[in-house]
XYZ file of C-alpha atoms in Angstrom:
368
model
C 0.000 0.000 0.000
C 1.213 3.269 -0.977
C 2.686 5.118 1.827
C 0.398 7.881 1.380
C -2.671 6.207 1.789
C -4.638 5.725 4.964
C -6.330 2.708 5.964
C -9.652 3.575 4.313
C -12.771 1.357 6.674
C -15.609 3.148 5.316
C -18.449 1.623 4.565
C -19.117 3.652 1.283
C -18.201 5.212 -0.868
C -15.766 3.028 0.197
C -11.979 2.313 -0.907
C -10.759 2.010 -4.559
C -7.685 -0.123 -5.750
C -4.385 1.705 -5.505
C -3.775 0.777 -8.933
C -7.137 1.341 -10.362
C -7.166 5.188 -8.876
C -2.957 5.779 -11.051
C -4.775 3.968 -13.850
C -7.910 6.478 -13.810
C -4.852 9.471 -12.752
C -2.779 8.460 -15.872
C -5.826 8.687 -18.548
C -7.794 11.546 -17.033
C -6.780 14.145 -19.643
C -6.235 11.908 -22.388
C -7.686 9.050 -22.862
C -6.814 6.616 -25.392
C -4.984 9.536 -26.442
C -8.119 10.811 -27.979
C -6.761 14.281 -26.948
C -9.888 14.722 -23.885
C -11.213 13.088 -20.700
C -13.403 9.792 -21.045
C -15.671 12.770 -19.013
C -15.576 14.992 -21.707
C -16.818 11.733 -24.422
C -19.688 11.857 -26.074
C -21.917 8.748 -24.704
C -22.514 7.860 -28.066
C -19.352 8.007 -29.598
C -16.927 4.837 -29.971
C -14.410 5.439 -27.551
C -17.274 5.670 -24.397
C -19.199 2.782 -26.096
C -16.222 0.471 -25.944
C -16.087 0.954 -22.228
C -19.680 0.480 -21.650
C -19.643 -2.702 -23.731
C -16.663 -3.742 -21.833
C -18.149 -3.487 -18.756
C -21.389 -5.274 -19.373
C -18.573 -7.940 -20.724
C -16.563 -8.560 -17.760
C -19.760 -8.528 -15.529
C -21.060 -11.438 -17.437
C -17.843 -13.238 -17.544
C -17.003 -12.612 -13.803
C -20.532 -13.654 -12.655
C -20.584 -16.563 -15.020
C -24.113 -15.096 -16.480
C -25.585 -16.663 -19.384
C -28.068 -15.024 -22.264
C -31.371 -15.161 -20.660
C -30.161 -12.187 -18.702
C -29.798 -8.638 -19.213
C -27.026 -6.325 -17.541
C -28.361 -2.691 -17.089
C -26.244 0.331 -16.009
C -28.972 2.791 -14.337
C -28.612 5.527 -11.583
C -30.157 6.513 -8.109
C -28.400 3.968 -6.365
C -30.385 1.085 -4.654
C -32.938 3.595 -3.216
C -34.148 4.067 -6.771
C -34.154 0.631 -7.358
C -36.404 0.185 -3.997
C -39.513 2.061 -5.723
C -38.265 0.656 -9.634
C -39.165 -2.709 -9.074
C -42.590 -2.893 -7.364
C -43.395 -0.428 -10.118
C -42.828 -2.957 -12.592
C -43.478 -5.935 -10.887
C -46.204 -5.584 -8.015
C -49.383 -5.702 -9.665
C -52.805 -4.923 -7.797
C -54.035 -8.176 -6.115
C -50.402 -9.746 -5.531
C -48.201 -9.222 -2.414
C -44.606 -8.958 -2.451
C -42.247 -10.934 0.260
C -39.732 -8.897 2.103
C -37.109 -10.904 4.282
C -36.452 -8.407 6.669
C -32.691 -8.582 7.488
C -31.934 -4.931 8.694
C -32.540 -1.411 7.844
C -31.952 -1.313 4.294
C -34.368 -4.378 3.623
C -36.777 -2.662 5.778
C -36.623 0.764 4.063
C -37.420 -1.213 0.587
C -40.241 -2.871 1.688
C -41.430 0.720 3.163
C -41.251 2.253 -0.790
C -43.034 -0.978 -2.116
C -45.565 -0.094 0.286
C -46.227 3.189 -1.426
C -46.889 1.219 -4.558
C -48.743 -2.381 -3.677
C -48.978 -4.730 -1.054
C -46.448 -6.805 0.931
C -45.643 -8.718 4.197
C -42.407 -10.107 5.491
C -41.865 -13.859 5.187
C -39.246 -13.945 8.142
C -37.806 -11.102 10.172
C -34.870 -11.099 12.883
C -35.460 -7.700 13.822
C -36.623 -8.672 17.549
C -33.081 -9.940 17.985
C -31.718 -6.764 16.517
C -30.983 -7.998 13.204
C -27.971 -10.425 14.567
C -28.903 -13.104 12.785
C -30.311 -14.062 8.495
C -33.253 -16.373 9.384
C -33.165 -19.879 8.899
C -34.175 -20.912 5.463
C -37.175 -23.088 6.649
C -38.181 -20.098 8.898
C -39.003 -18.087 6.248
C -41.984 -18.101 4.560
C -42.886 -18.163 1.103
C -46.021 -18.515 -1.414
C -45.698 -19.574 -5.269
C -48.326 -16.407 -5.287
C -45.702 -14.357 -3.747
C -44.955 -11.304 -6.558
C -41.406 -12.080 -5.676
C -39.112 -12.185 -2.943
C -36.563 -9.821 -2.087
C -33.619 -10.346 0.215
C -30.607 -8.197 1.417
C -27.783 -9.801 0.439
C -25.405 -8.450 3.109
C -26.274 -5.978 5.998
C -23.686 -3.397 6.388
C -25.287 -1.881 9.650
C -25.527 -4.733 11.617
C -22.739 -6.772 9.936
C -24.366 -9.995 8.669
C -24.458 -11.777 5.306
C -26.525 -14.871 3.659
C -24.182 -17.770 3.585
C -25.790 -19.969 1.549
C -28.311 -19.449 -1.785
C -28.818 -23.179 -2.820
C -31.822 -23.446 -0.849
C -33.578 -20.354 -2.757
C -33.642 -22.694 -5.276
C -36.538 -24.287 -3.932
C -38.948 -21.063 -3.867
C -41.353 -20.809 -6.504
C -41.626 -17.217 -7.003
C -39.040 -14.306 -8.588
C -36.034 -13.940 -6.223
C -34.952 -10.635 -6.323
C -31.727 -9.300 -4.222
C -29.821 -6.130 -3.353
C -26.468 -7.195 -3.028
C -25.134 -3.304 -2.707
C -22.408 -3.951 -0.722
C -20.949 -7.833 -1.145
C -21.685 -7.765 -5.311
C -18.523 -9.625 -6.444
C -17.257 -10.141 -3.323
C -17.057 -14.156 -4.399
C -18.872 -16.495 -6.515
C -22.338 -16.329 -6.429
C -25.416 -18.612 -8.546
C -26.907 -15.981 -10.219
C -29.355 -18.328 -12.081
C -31.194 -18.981 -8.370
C -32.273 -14.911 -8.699
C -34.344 -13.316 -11.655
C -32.774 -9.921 -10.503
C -30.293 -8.281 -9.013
C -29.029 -4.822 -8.288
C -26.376 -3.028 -6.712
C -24.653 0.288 -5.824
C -21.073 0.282 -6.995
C -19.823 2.503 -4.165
C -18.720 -0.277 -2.462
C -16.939 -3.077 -4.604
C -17.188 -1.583 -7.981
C -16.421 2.202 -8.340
C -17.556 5.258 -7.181
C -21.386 6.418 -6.303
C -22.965 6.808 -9.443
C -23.505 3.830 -11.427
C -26.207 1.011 -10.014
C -26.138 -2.553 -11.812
C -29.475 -4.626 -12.592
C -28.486 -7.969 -13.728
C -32.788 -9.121 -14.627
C -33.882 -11.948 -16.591
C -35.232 -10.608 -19.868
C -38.698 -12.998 -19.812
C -39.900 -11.478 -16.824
C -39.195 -7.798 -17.869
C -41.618 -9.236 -21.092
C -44.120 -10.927 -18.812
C -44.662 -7.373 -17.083
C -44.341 -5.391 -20.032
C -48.362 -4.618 -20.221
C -48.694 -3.623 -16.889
C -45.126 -1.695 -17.118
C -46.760 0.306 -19.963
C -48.643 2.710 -17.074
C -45.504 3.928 -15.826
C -43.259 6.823 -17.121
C -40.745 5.521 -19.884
C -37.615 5.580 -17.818
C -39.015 3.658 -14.673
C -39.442 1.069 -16.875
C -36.828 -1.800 -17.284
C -37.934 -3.268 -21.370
C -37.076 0.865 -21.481
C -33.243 0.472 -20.010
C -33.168 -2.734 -22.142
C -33.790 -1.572 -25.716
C -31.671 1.357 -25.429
C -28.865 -0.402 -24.266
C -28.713 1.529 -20.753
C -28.517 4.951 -23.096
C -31.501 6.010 -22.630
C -30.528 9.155 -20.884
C -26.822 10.336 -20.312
C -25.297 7.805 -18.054
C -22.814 8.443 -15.637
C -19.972 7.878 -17.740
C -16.804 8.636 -15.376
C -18.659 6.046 -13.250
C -18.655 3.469 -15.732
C -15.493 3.834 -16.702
C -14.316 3.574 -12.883
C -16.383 0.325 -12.326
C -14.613 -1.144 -15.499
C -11.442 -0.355 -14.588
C -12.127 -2.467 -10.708
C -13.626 -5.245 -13.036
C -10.321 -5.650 -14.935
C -8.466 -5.219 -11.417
C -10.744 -8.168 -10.355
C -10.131 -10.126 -13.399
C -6.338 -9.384 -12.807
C -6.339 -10.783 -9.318
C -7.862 -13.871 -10.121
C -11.903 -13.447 -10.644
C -14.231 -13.787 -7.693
C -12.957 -17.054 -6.558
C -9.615 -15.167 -5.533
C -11.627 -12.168 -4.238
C -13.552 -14.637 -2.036
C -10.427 -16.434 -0.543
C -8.763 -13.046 0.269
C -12.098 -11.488 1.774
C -12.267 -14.412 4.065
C -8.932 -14.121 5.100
C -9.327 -10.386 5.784
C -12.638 -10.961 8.061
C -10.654 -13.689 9.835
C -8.228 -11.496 11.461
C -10.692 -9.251 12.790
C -13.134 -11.535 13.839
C -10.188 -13.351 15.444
C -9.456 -10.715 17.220
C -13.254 -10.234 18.464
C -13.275 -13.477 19.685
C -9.632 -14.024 21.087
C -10.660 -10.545 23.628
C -11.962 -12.575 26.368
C -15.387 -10.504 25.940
C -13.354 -7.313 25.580
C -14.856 -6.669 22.115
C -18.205 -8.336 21.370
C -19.787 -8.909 17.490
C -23.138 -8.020 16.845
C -24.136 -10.825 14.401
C -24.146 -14.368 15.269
C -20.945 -16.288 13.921
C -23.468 -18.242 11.446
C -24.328 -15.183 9.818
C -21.056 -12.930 10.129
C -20.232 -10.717 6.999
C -16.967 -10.815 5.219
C -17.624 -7.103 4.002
C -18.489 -5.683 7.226
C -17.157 -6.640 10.722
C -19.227 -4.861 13.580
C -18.698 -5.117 17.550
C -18.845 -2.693 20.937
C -16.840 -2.411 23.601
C -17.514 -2.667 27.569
C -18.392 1.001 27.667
C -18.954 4.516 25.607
C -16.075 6.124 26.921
C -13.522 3.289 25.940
C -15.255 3.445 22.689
C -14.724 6.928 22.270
C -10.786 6.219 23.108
C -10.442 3.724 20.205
C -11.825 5.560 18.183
C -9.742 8.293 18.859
C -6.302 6.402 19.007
C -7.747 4.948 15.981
C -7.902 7.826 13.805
C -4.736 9.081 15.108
C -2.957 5.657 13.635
C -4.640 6.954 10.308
C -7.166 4.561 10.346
C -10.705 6.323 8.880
C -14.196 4.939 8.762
C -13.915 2.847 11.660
C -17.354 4.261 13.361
C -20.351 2.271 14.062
C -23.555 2.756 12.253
C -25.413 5.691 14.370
C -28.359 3.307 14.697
C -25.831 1.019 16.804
C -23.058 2.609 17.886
C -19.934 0.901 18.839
C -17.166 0.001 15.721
C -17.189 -1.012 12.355
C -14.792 -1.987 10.212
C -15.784 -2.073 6.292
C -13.292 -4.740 4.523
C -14.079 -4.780 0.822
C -12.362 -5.956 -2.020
C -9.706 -3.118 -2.352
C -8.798 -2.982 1.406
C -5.537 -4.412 1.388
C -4.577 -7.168 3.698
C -2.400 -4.790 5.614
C -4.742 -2.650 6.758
C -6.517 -5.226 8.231
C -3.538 -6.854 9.332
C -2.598 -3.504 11.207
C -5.965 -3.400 12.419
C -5.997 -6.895 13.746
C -3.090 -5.825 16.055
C -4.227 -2.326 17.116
C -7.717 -4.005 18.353
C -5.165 -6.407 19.916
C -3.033 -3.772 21.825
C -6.014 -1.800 22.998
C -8.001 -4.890 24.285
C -4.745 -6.016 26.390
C -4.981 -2.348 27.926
C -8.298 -1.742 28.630
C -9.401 -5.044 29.664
């Protein structure tokens, strides 16, 4: 890691490959030597189109996604994306399933309300989100509209583990996967669609990815006609995500980290070196005699986001402090539940959590 850099925590926008940022440095006022900015492109000329196809390229070879599926490059982050899809997909007389797994899952299933009706199929929020329910906890209808899960819970710092089982649900599976999106391998044919905000693993804030199988964009095209043109998906679809001015900089950012990802490996190497970065933390957690506690139970324990309190406020205040002053940023809990958390994804180097690992260490051995 550059000596330069910080050790960057946050939980988004969140930290960018070294490498990626000289690569974006080096072709910012020529790129391609085309004499201008990739900014400054035209987003219909050739030299922005063969980034945007090259994007939507390596997302389909990374993710292993066949033809029956369509990537889209849209914007308004996953809070657009909440209202989006019962808008095209939650007709009157049909109820939509929300797995409540934290905040975020809870404030989509609030917008859907707006539009149609829905219920929650499982819930851990009595046990303050700590926990993904069990799989035959949750409950499910082949009436269902679909079924939409949060894929990882960056407040509360817990993840799904497993997505076999969702093959056995008979209705759409949709999933926000905001903040663990190609942080490993993941069977994308057990969801009919997906979307995420790149300000976490992919790029800056800007860009939002819908990976949504194409037959059931055409089995709600009629009722889809009622809505404005560009809240509908067969919209984003036949224009290629040009249907307005995307956010090109953004694009060209998020396929920049895909060939970074490619580089190191593909998501199978992105998954072995996220688990090794969680380990040292939560290693840490548990090795602190009750010193530091995690929030989510170790079934359900994130590899993007590693949450936990300490014995008091005031000795959380102190880390935090002698935290910042070792140049580590980010490292705040959620205001909805205080204590610590430490954001770990793809581009945070094994150092930082390495240096990390030993701080929590240090402090624990002093305080305890």
């Amino acid at each position: 890691m550059p000596s330069e850099r910080i050790h960057n925590f946050n939980a988004g926008p969140a930290a960018l490959p070294a490498s990626v940022l000289r690569v974006a440095q080096d072709e910012l006022l020529n790129y391609k030597q085309t004499g201008m900015s990739i900014m400054e492109h035209s987003h219909r000329g050739n030299s922005y189109e063969q980034v945007h196809e090259e994007a939507k390229t390596l997302i389909k070879e990374l993710m292993n996604i066949d033809d029956r599926y369509e990537v889209l490059f849209l914007q308004g982050g996953a809070s657009h994306q909440f209202a989006m899809i019962p808008y095209n997909f939650l007709k009157r007389g049909t109820r939509a399933n929300y797995v409540l797994t934290g905040s975020w899952s809870e404030k989509a299933k609030k917008e859907a309300n707006y539009i149609g009706q829905t219920y929650s199929g499982a819930s851990s929020k009595a046990d303050h989100y700590t926990y993904i329910p069990a799989f035959d906890t949750i409950k499910t209808s082949k009436d269902d509209a679909y079924i939409h899960l949060t894929s990882n819970n960056t407040i509360y710092g817990t993840a799904w583990t497993d997505y076999e089982p969702l093959k056995e649900w008979n209705a759409p599976v949709f999933a926000d996967m905001s903040s663990d999106i190609f942080s490993r391998p993941i069977p994308v044919d057990h969801f009919d669609l997906i979307y995420a905000g790149a300000q976490k693993n992919l790029g800056p804030s800007g860009v939002t990815v819908v990976i949504v199988k194409r037959d059931l964009v055409e089995r709600f095209a009629e009722h889809a006609e009622q809505l404005p043109a560009i809240m509908r998906y067969q919209t984003h679809i036949e224009g290629n995500s040009l249907y307005n001015t995307p956010p090109t900089f953004a694009i060209y950012m998020m396929k920049t980290v895909l060939t970074w990802i490619k580089d190191q490996g593909g998501l199978e190497d992105m998954k072995r070196r996220n688990e090794q970065k969680a380990a040292l933390l939560y290693h840490a957690i548990d090795e602190s005699n009750g010193f530091y506690k995690g929030h989510s139970d170790n079934a359900s324990r994130s590899l993007m986001n590693v949450t936990w309190t300490l014995p008091t406020e005031e000795l959380t205040k102190q880390f935090l402090t002698e935290a910042s002053e070792k140049l580590f940023s980010g490292l705040n809990g959620h205001r909805s539940v205080g204590g610590v958390r430490a954001s770990i994804y793809n581009a945070v180097p094994l150092e930082s959590c390495e240096v990390l690992q030993s701080f929590m260490d240090e402090f624990a051995k002093k305080h305890r």
